[in-house]
mmCIF file of C-alpha atoms in Angstrom:
data_model
loop_
_atom_site.group_PDB
_atom_site.id
_atom_site.type_symbol
_atom_site.label_atom_id
_atom_site.label_comp_id
_atom_site.label_asym_id
_atom_site.label_seq_id
_atom_site.Cartn_x
_atom_site.Cartn_y
_atom_site.Cartn_z
ATOM 1 C CA MET K 1020 -130.598 158.757 269.816
ATOM 2 C CA GLU K 1021 -130.891 154.983 269.525
ATOM 3 C CA THR K 1022 -127.471 153.192 269.951
ATOM 4 C CA ILE K 1023 -127.099 149.901 267.499
ATOM 5 C CA PHE K 1024 -124.595 147.259 267.796
ATOM 6 C CA LEU K 1025 -124.579 145.799 264.004
ATOM 7 C CA ASN K 1026 -123.379 142.324 265.680
ATOM 8 C CA GLN K 1027 -126.682 142.001 267.262
ATOM 9 C CA VAL K 1028 -129.326 143.217 264.443
ATOM 10 C CA GLN K 1029 -129.315 141.879 260.656
ATOM 11 C CA LYS K 1030 -130.612 144.896 259.574
ATOM 12 C CA THR K 1031 -131.827 148.522 260.412
ATOM 13 C CA SER K 1032 -135.493 149.151 259.423
ATOM 14 C CA ALA K 1033 -135.022 153.121 258.502
ATOM 15 C CA ALA K 1034 -133.736 154.449 255.419
ATOM 16 C CA CYS K 1035 -130.754 156.632 256.222
ATOM 17 C CA VAL K 1036 -128.391 159.696 255.444
ATOM 18 C CA ALA K 1037 -125.107 158.227 257.138
ATOM 19 C CA THR K 1038 -121.304 158.831 257.424
ATOM 20 C CA VAL K 1039 -119.111 156.921 258.410
ATOM 21 C CA GLY K 1040 -115.416 156.769 260.385
ATOM 22 C CA MET K 1041 -113.967 156.189 263.662
ATOM 23 C CA PHE K 1042 -114.584 159.673 265.065
ATOM 24 C CA ASP K 1043 -112.023 159.617 267.528
ATOM 25 C CA GLY K 1044 -112.363 163.071 269.226
ATOM 26 C CA VAL K 1045 -115.802 164.115 267.531
ATOM 27 C CA HIS K 1046 -113.862 167.068 266.989
ATOM 28 C CA ARG K 1047 -114.523 170.207 264.643
ATOM 29 C CA GLY K 1048 -114.376 168.286 261.715
ATOM 30 C CA HIS K 1049 -116.032 165.601 262.741
ATOM 31 C CA GLN K 1050 -119.102 167.801 263.992
ATOM 32 C CA HIS K 1051 -119.385 169.603 260.419
ATOM 33 C CA VAL K 1052 -119.937 166.115 258.605
ATOM 34 C CA ILE K 1053 -122.133 165.080 261.218
ATOM 35 C CA GLY K 1054 -123.938 168.312 260.709
ATOM 36 C CA ARG K 1055 -124.388 167.800 257.436
ATOM 37 C CA VAL K 1056 -126.071 164.199 257.641
ATOM 38 C CA VAL K 1057 -128.388 165.648 260.530
ATOM 39 C CA GLU K 1058 -129.303 168.594 257.848
ATOM 40 C CA ARG K 1059 -129.391 166.432 254.582
ATOM 41 C CA ALA K 1060 -131.600 163.918 256.558
ATOM 42 C CA ARG K 1061 -134.105 166.289 257.902
ATOM 43 C CA GLU K 1062 -134.416 167.634 254.440
ATOM 44 C CA ALA K 1063 -135.108 164.294 253.130
ATOM 45 C CA GLY K 1064 -137.240 162.694 255.875
ATOM 46 C CA LEU K 1065 -134.754 160.083 256.296
ATOM 47 C CA SER K 1066 -132.699 158.980 259.428
ATOM 48 C CA SER K 1067 -129.627 160.696 260.320
ATOM 49 C CA THR K 1068 -127.021 157.758 261.240
ATOM 50 C CA VAL K 1069 -123.590 157.926 262.115
ATOM 51 C CA ILE K 1070 -121.459 154.567 262.019
ATOM 52 C CA THR K 1071 -118.473 153.966 263.792
ATOM 53 C CA PHE K 1072 -116.123 151.073 264.854
ATOM 54 C CA ASP K 1073 -116.138 149.354 268.420
ATOM 55 C CA LYS K 1074 -112.239 149.690 268.044
ATOM 56 C CA VAL K 1075 -109.412 151.505 266.223
ATOM 57 C CA PRO K 1076 -109.058 148.936 262.924
ATOM 58 C CA ARG K 1077 -105.487 149.144 263.553
ATOM 59 C CA GLN K 1078 -105.798 147.214 266.799
ATOM 60 C CA VAL K 1079 -107.414 144.075 264.503
ATOM 61 C CA LEU K 1080 -104.761 144.340 262.081
ATOM 62 C CA ASP K 1081 -101.494 144.617 264.480
ATOM 63 C CA PRO K 1082 -102.494 143.404 268.107
ATOM 64 C CA SER K 1083 -99.413 144.940 269.735
ATOM 65 C CA PHE K 1084 -100.561 148.397 268.842
ATOM 66 C CA ARG K 1085 -102.040 150.625 271.462
ATOM 67 C CA PRO K 1086 -103.901 153.207 270.554
ATOM 68 C CA GLN K 1087 -104.202 156.757 272.074
ATOM 69 C CA LEU K 1088 -107.959 157.605 272.497
ATOM 70 C CA LEU K 1089 -109.102 160.989 272.635
ATOM 71 C CA THR K 1090 -112.352 159.564 273.503
ATOM 72 C CA THR K 1091 -114.276 156.470 275.070
ATOM 73 C CA LEU K 1092 -116.645 154.523 272.934
ATOM 74 C CA GLU K 1093 -119.299 156.005 276.008
ATOM 75 C CA GLU K 1094 -117.811 159.532 275.311
ATOM 76 C CA LYS K 1095 -118.293 159.551 271.486
ATOM 77 C CA GLU K 1096 -121.760 158.593 272.110
ATOM 78 C CA SER K 1097 -122.575 161.231 274.591
ATOM 79 C CA VAL K 1098 -121.096 164.021 271.910
ATOM 80 C CA ILE K 1099 -123.072 162.674 269.124
ATOM 81 C CA ARG K 1100 -126.076 162.443 271.112
ATOM 82 C CA GLN K 1101 -125.722 166.170 271.456
ATOM 83 C CA LEU K 1102 -125.255 166.813 267.666
ATOM 84 C CA GLY K 1103 -129.096 165.671 267.106
ATOM 85 C CA VAL K 1104 -128.120 162.404 265.463
ATOM 86 C CA ASP K 1105 -131.058 159.683 265.328
ATOM 87 C CA VAL K 1106 -128.971 156.535 265.264
ATOM 88 C CA LEU K 1107 -125.435 155.544 266.294
ATOM 89 C CA VAL K 1108 -124.475 152.024 264.711
ATOM 90 C CA VAL K 1109 -121.310 150.490 266.078
ATOM 91 C CA LEU K 1110 -119.674 148.124 264.001
ATOM 92 C CA PRO K 1111 -117.657 145.340 265.372
ATOM 93 C CA PHE K 1112 -114.224 145.503 263.392
ATOM 94 C CA THR K 1113 -112.943 142.094 262.658
ATOM 95 C CA CYS K 1114 -110.386 140.671 260.258
ATOM 96 C CA GLU K 1115 -113.211 139.639 257.679
ATOM 97 C CA MET K 1116 -114.366 143.368 257.459
ATOM 98 C CA ALA K 1117 -110.815 144.546 257.059
ATOM 99 C CA SER K 1118 -110.815 142.410 253.749
ATOM 100 C CA LEU K 1119 -113.446 144.162 252.296
ATOM 101 C CA SER K 1120 -112.844 146.614 249.358
ATOM 102 C CA ALA K 1121 -114.745 150.017 249.707
ATOM 103 C CA GLN K 1122 -117.152 148.736 247.111
ATOM 104 C CA ALA K 1123 -118.088 145.794 248.686
ATOM 105 C CA PHE K 1124 -118.572 147.566 252.045
ATOM 106 C CA MET K 1125 -120.786 150.094 250.340
ATOM 107 C CA GLN K 1126 -123.106 147.217 249.062
ATOM 108 C CA GLN K 1127 -122.851 144.815 251.946
ATOM 109 C CA VAL K 1128 -122.875 146.938 254.779
ATOM 110 C CA LEU K 1129 -124.195 150.614 254.118
ATOM 111 C CA HIS K 1130 -126.386 149.767 251.255
ATOM 112 C CA GLU K 1131 -128.139 146.223 252.265
ATOM 113 C CA ARG K 1132 -127.977 146.230 256.136
ATOM 114 C CA LEU K 1133 -128.249 149.794 256.892
ATOM 115 C CA ARG K 1134 -130.358 151.278 253.876
ATOM 116 C CA THR K 1135 -127.988 154.080 253.489
ATOM 117 C CA GLU K 1136 -129.335 156.587 250.552
ATOM 118 C CA VAL K 1137 -126.899 159.406 251.200
ATOM 119 C CA LEU K 1138 -123.638 159.013 252.337
ATOM 120 C CA VAL K 1139 -121.436 161.989 253.551
ATOM 121 C CA THR K 1140 -117.776 161.584 253.805
ATOM 122 C CA GLY K 1141 -115.179 163.913 255.753
ATOM 123 C CA TYR K 1142 -113.146 166.021 253.125
ATOM 124 C CA ASP K 1143 -110.152 162.974 253.014
ATOM 125 C CA ASN K 1144 -111.877 160.126 254.483
ATOM 126 C CA ARG K 1145 -111.078 156.834 252.983
ATOM 127 C CA PHE K 1146 -111.990 153.531 253.981
ATOM 128 C CA GLY K 1147 -112.068 149.857 252.573
ATOM 129 C CA HIS K 1148 -109.284 147.143 252.259
ATOM 130 C CA ASP K 1149 -105.961 149.096 252.165
ATOM 131 C CA ARG K 1150 -107.882 152.479 251.883
ATOM 132 C CA MET K 1151 -106.791 152.509 248.210
ATOM 133 C CA GLU K 1152 -109.631 153.935 246.632
ATOM 134 C CA GLY K 1153 -111.096 157.693 247.042
ATOM 135 C CA PHE K 1154 -114.055 160.203 247.081
ATOM 136 C CA ASP K 1155 -114.563 159.932 243.224
ATOM 137 C CA ASP K 1156 -114.437 155.915 243.549
ATOM 138 C CA TYR K 1157 -117.196 156.292 246.112
ATOM 139 C CA VAL K 1158 -118.828 158.352 243.633
ATOM 140 C CA ARG K 1159 -119.170 155.709 240.971
ATOM 141 C CA TYR K 1160 -120.030 153.201 243.184
ATOM 142 C CA GLY K 1161 -122.678 154.904 244.951
ATOM 143 C CA ARG K 1162 -124.438 155.690 241.483
ATOM 144 C CA GLU K 1163 -124.583 151.759 240.962
ATOM 145 C CA LEU K 1164 -126.338 151.141 244.093
ATOM 146 C CA GLY K 1165 -128.406 154.471 243.595
ATOM 147 C CA MET K 1166 -126.669 156.095 246.837
ATOM 148 C CA GLN K 1167 -126.037 159.863 246.770
ATOM 149 C CA VAL K 1168 -122.388 160.464 247.964
ATOM 150 C CA LEU K 1169 -121.483 163.912 249.533
ATOM 151 C CA ARG K 1170 -118.085 165.248 250.516
ATOM 152 C CA GLY K 1171 -117.861 167.725 253.753
ATOM 153 C CA ASP K 1172 -115.178 170.821 254.335
ATOM 154 C CA ALA K 1173 -111.804 170.739 255.936
ATOM 155 C CA GLN K 1174 -111.997 172.707 259.091
ATOM 156 C CA LEU K 1175 -108.472 174.404 259.552
ATOM 157 C CA MET K 1176 -106.574 174.910 262.938
ATOM 158 C CA ASP K 1177 -105.807 178.063 263.899
ATOM 159 C CA ASP K 1178 -102.652 178.611 261.656
ATOM 160 C CA GLY K 1179 -105.072 178.568 258.759
ATOM 161 C CA HIS K 1180 -103.169 175.461 256.963
ATOM 162 C CA ARG K 1181 -103.403 172.223 258.841
ATOM 163 C CA PRO K 1182 -106.933 170.734 258.915
ATOM 164 C CA VAL K 1183 -108.422 169.857 262.303
ATOM 165 C CA SER K 1184 -107.521 166.231 262.873
ATOM 166 C CA SER K 1185 -107.260 163.627 265.689
ATOM 167 C CA SER K 1186 -103.584 162.792 264.819
ATOM 168 C CA VAL K 1187 -103.055 166.968 265.339
ATOM 169 C CA ILE K 1188 -104.969 167.153 268.522
ATOM 170 C CA ARG K 1189 -103.049 164.125 269.665
ATOM 171 C CA GLN K 1190 -99.899 165.870 269.319
ATOM 172 C CA LEU K 1191 -100.771 168.995 270.792
ATOM 173 C CA LEU K 1192 -101.835 166.969 274.128
ATOM 174 C CA ALA K 1193 -99.396 164.395 274.053
ATOM 175 C CA GLU K 1194 -96.056 166.406 273.634
ATOM 176 C CA GLU K 1195 -97.245 169.747 274.434
ATOM 177 C CA GLY K 1196 -100.244 169.492 276.939
ATOM 178 C CA ARG K 1197 -102.063 172.284 275.046
ATOM 179 C CA VAL K 1198 -105.423 171.416 276.852
ATOM 180 C CA ASP K 1199 -106.217 174.981 276.464
ATOM 181 C CA LEU K 1200 -106.837 174.872 272.901
ATOM 182 C CA MET K 1201 -109.412 171.704 273.351
ATOM 183 C CA PRO K 1202 -112.788 173.939 273.504
ATOM 184 C CA HIS K 1203 -111.400 175.348 270.207
ATOM 185 C CA TYR K 1204 -110.702 172.073 268.378
ATOM 186 C CA LEU K 1205 -112.992 169.453 270.306
ATOM 187 C CA THR K 1206 -115.511 172.543 271.208
ATOM 188 C CA ARG K 1207 -115.351 171.035 274.878
ATOM 189 C CA PHE K 1208 -113.009 170.273 277.696
ATOM 190 C CA TYR K 1209 -110.439 167.278 277.323
ATOM 191 C CA GLN K 1210 -111.318 164.844 280.114
ATOM 192 C CA LEU K 1211 -110.354 161.962 281.976
ATOM 193 C CA ARG K 1212 -112.457 159.738 283.979
ATOM 194 C CA GLY K 1213 -111.365 156.870 286.864
ATOM 195 C CA LYS K 1214 -111.257 155.764 290.347
ATOM 196 C CA VAL K 1215 -109.543 157.133 292.997
ATOM 197 C CA THR K 1216 -107.198 154.620 294.324
ATOM 198 C CA ALA K 1217 -104.695 154.398 297.234
ATOM 199 C CA GLY K 1218 -101.337 156.331 296.300
ATOM 200 C CA GLU K 1219 -98.402 156.639 298.434
ATOM 201 C CA HIS K 1220 -99.437 159.603 300.583
ATOM 202 C CA ILE K 1221 -96.731 162.079 299.611
ATOM 203 C CA GLY K 1222 -99.134 164.943 298.731
ATOM 204 C CA HIS K 1223 -100.752 164.494 301.882
ATOM 205 C CA ARG K 1224 -97.408 164.663 303.930
ATOM 206 C CA LEU K 1225 -96.228 168.008 301.758
ATOM 207 C CA GLY K 1226 -99.731 169.488 303.066
ATOM 208 C CA TYR K 1227 -101.292 169.090 299.544
ATOM 209 C CA PRO K 1228 -103.442 165.570 299.565
ATOM 210 C CA THR K 1229 -104.379 164.065 296.108
ATOM 211 C CA ALA K 1230 -106.409 161.802 294.660
ATOM 212 C CA ASN K 1231 -104.533 158.983 292.609
ATOM 213 C CA LEU K 1232 -106.688 158.560 289.378
ATOM 214 C CA GLU K 1233 -106.729 155.497 287.943
ATOM 215 C CA PRO K 1234 -108.208 155.972 284.105
ATOM 216 C CA ASP K 1235 -111.130 153.863 283.310
ATOM 217 C CA GLU K 1236 -109.934 153.203 279.762
ATOM 218 C CA ALA K 1237 -106.350 152.113 279.450
ATOM 219 C CA ASP K 1238 -105.901 153.248 276.067
ATOM 220 C CA LYS K 1239 -107.001 156.840 276.668
ATOM 221 C CA LEU K 1240 -104.371 159.433 276.027
ATOM 222 C CA ILE K 1241 -102.698 160.983 279.194
ATOM 223 C CA PRO K 1242 -101.618 164.555 278.334
ATOM 224 C CA ALA K 1243 -97.836 165.776 278.529
ATOM 225 C CA PRO K 1244 -96.307 165.421 281.968
ATOM 226 C CA GLY K 1245 -96.775 168.610 284.114
ATOM 227 C CA ALA K 1246 -99.029 170.564 286.452
ATOM 228 C CA TYR K 1247 -102.481 171.481 285.351
ATOM 229 C CA ALA K 1248 -105.603 173.852 286.599
ATOM 230 C CA VAL K 1249 -108.432 171.296 286.247
ATOM 231 C CA TRP K 1250 -112.000 170.901 287.244
ATOM 232 C CA ALA K 1251 -112.752 167.809 289.116
ATOM 233 C CA THR K 1252 -116.422 166.204 289.305
ATOM 234 C CA LEU K 1253 -117.149 163.631 291.380
ATOM 235 C CA GLU K 1254 -120.074 160.787 290.203
ATOM 236 C CA GLY K 1255 -123.369 161.736 291.316
ATOM 237 C CA GLU K 1256 -122.557 165.522 291.884
ATOM 238 C CA GLN K 1257 -123.317 168.129 289.545
ATOM 239 C CA GLN K 1258 -120.990 170.509 291.386
ATOM 240 C CA SER K 1259 -117.626 170.760 289.818
ATOM 241 C CA ARG K 1260 -114.302 171.557 292.074
ATOM 242 C CA ALA K 1261 -111.445 173.692 291.293
ATOM 243 C CA ALA K 1262 -108.792 171.575 291.497
ATOM 244 C CA MET K 1263 -105.009 171.405 290.194
ATOM 245 C CA MET K 1264 -103.452 167.967 288.811
ATOM 246 C CA ASN K 1265 -99.815 166.563 288.317
ATOM 247 C CA ILE K 1266 -99.078 164.113 285.611
ATOM 248 C CA GLY K 1267 -95.555 162.677 285.910
ATOM 249 C CA HIS K 1268 -93.207 160.367 287.355
ATOM 250 C CA ARG K 1269 -92.575 162.492 290.585
ATOM 251 C CA PRO K 1270 -88.874 163.012 290.008
ATOM 252 C CA THR K 1271 -88.410 164.663 293.612
ATOM 253 C CA PHE K 1272 -88.888 161.573 294.942
ATOM 254 C CA HIS K 1273 -87.257 159.315 292.248
ATOM 255 C CA GLY K 1274 -90.674 157.824 291.258
ATOM 256 C CA SER K 1275 -90.451 155.157 288.703
ATOM 257 C CA ARG K 1276 -93.881 155.011 287.224
ATOM 258 C CA GLN K 1277 -96.267 157.720 286.026
ATOM 259 C CA THR K 1278 -99.266 159.090 288.301
ATOM 260 C CA LEU K 1279 -102.307 161.197 287.754
ATOM 261 C CA GLU K 1280 -102.852 163.014 291.327
ATOM 262 C CA VAL K 1281 -105.648 165.242 291.756
ATOM 263 C CA ASN K 1282 -105.613 168.023 294.445
ATOM 264 C CA ILE K 1283 -108.907 169.470 295.069
ATOM 265 C CA LEU K 1284 -108.365 172.820 296.134
ATOM 266 C CA ASP K 1285 -109.572 173.499 299.849
ATOM 267 C CA PHE K 1286 -111.291 170.441 299.930
ATOM 268 C CA GLU K 1287 -111.366 167.672 303.008
ATOM 269 C CA GLY K 1288 -112.841 164.362 302.698
ATOM 270 C CA ASP K 1289 -112.328 160.717 301.745
ATOM 271 C CA LEU K 1290 -112.213 159.994 297.841
ATOM 272 C CA TYR K 1291 -111.058 156.390 297.955
ATOM 273 C CA GLY K 1292 -113.219 154.085 295.660
ATOM 274 C CA GLN K 1293 -115.216 157.065 294.021
ATOM 275 C CA THR K 1294 -115.412 157.634 290.394
ATOM 276 C CA MET K 1295 -113.798 161.024 289.137
ATOM 277 C CA CYS K 1296 -114.154 163.147 286.015
ATOM 278 C CA VAL K 1297 -110.929 165.296 285.517
ATOM 279 C CA SER K 1298 -111.753 168.152 282.937
ATOM 280 C CA PHE K 1299 -108.186 170.022 281.683
ATOM 281 C CA VAL K 1300 -108.294 173.839 281.370
ATOM 282 C CA GLU K 1301 -104.838 174.855 281.215
ATOM 283 C CA ARG K 1302 -100.953 173.743 282.080
ATOM 284 C CA LEU K 1303 -99.534 175.230 284.628
ATOM 285 C CA ARG K 1304 -95.830 174.227 284.059
ATOM 286 C CA ALA K 1305 -93.917 171.177 282.701
ATOM 287 C CA GLU K 1306 -92.630 168.327 285.538
ATOM 288 C CA ARG K 1307 -89.492 168.943 286.826
ATOM 289 C CA ARG K 1308 -87.247 167.779 289.627
ATOM 290 C CA PHE K 1309 -86.895 169.985 292.610
ATOM 291 C CA ASP K 1310 -83.931 170.197 295.152
ATOM 292 C CA SER K 1311 -85.885 169.575 298.166
ATOM 293 C CA PRO K 1312 -89.312 168.977 299.557
ATOM 294 C CA GLU K 1313 -89.435 172.515 300.800
ATOM 295 C CA ALA K 1314 -88.735 173.921 297.065
ATOM 296 C CA LEU K 1315 -91.723 171.743 295.844
ATOM 297 C CA ILE K 1316 -93.965 172.928 298.542
ATOM 298 C CA THR K 1317 -93.029 176.593 297.367
ATOM 299 C CA GLN K 1318 -93.913 175.827 293.767
ATOM 300 C CA LEU K 1319 -97.000 173.967 294.770
ATOM 301 C CA GLU K 1320 -98.397 177.233 296.689
ATOM 302 C CA ALA K 1321 -97.547 178.810 293.472
ATOM 303 C CA ASP K 1322 -99.355 176.546 291.235
ATOM 304 C CA LYS K 1323 -102.544 176.570 293.440
ATOM 305 C CA LYS K 1324 -102.374 180.383 293.177
ATOM 306 C CA GLN K 1325 -102.060 180.508 289.787
ATOM 307 C CA ALA K 1326 -105.092 177.554 289.445
ATOM 308 C CA LYS K 1327 -107.603 179.663 291.560
ATOM 309 C CA GLU K 1328 -106.893 182.703 289.033
ATOM 310 C CA ILE K 1329 -107.383 180.499 285.846
ATOM 311 C CA LEU K 1330 -110.489 178.806 287.225
ATOM 312 C CA GLY K 1331 -111.717 181.682 288.798
#
């Protein structure tokens, strides 16, 4: 797959079947739409193209807004590549682009610069200034440009009512810690990646030395506070190690800031400075304050046993 940043090229060379959106998470609903793009492109002998943005549009319109991203651009690129897409186009989202109507965006960006012959939208996807127009408008504008516009189907959550969406997935992670649902809705484990930095060595004193993780992306969503069974993978290694992770403020020790601490089970070694990727498997429990360090140690022993059972 080729990745193109549109501020670095004037236009693409090959006509394409395309879809456009933020695609944060590249969840099952996104994958359905992208799958239709790939299938239609192969049938027509065209390039399959996914068009996304370098930042959440709201960040341009409201500089104080801090998104909670499900995927970094690097993660998004990796997942989209695995779906068989030919080209990923990254649009630099600017105030000028935000001012474009859907019709102007389709003409100036999709038609003139990206040579889009077929546009596939999500079931509820809206784009353009103020997102006022809808699918019927896109069909009409496309007809004027010689561009066919198709719409994908909604992929439903397990309740059979709500469509799979990035906002619902964020709620499940941030409020409930339901990392166990992510292989179903994202089709993979939810992950955090970052550097191991020096901590306060509280875990080491308790007999459970932890690696203090500093995420690479400050806007990446952190799951709800609590203890988790996870897989930890060090950069440069293929092997994932069974681990448990605590997210929270360490209330037993009157902590004042959130920490992300990973204890690789039955592991000894210096991890400082290394890059680690954590794959969340299941939440063990919510964060809570213990009456004494000894009570916390007893709970950590139970957490370790449960994590080993979960991770096999």
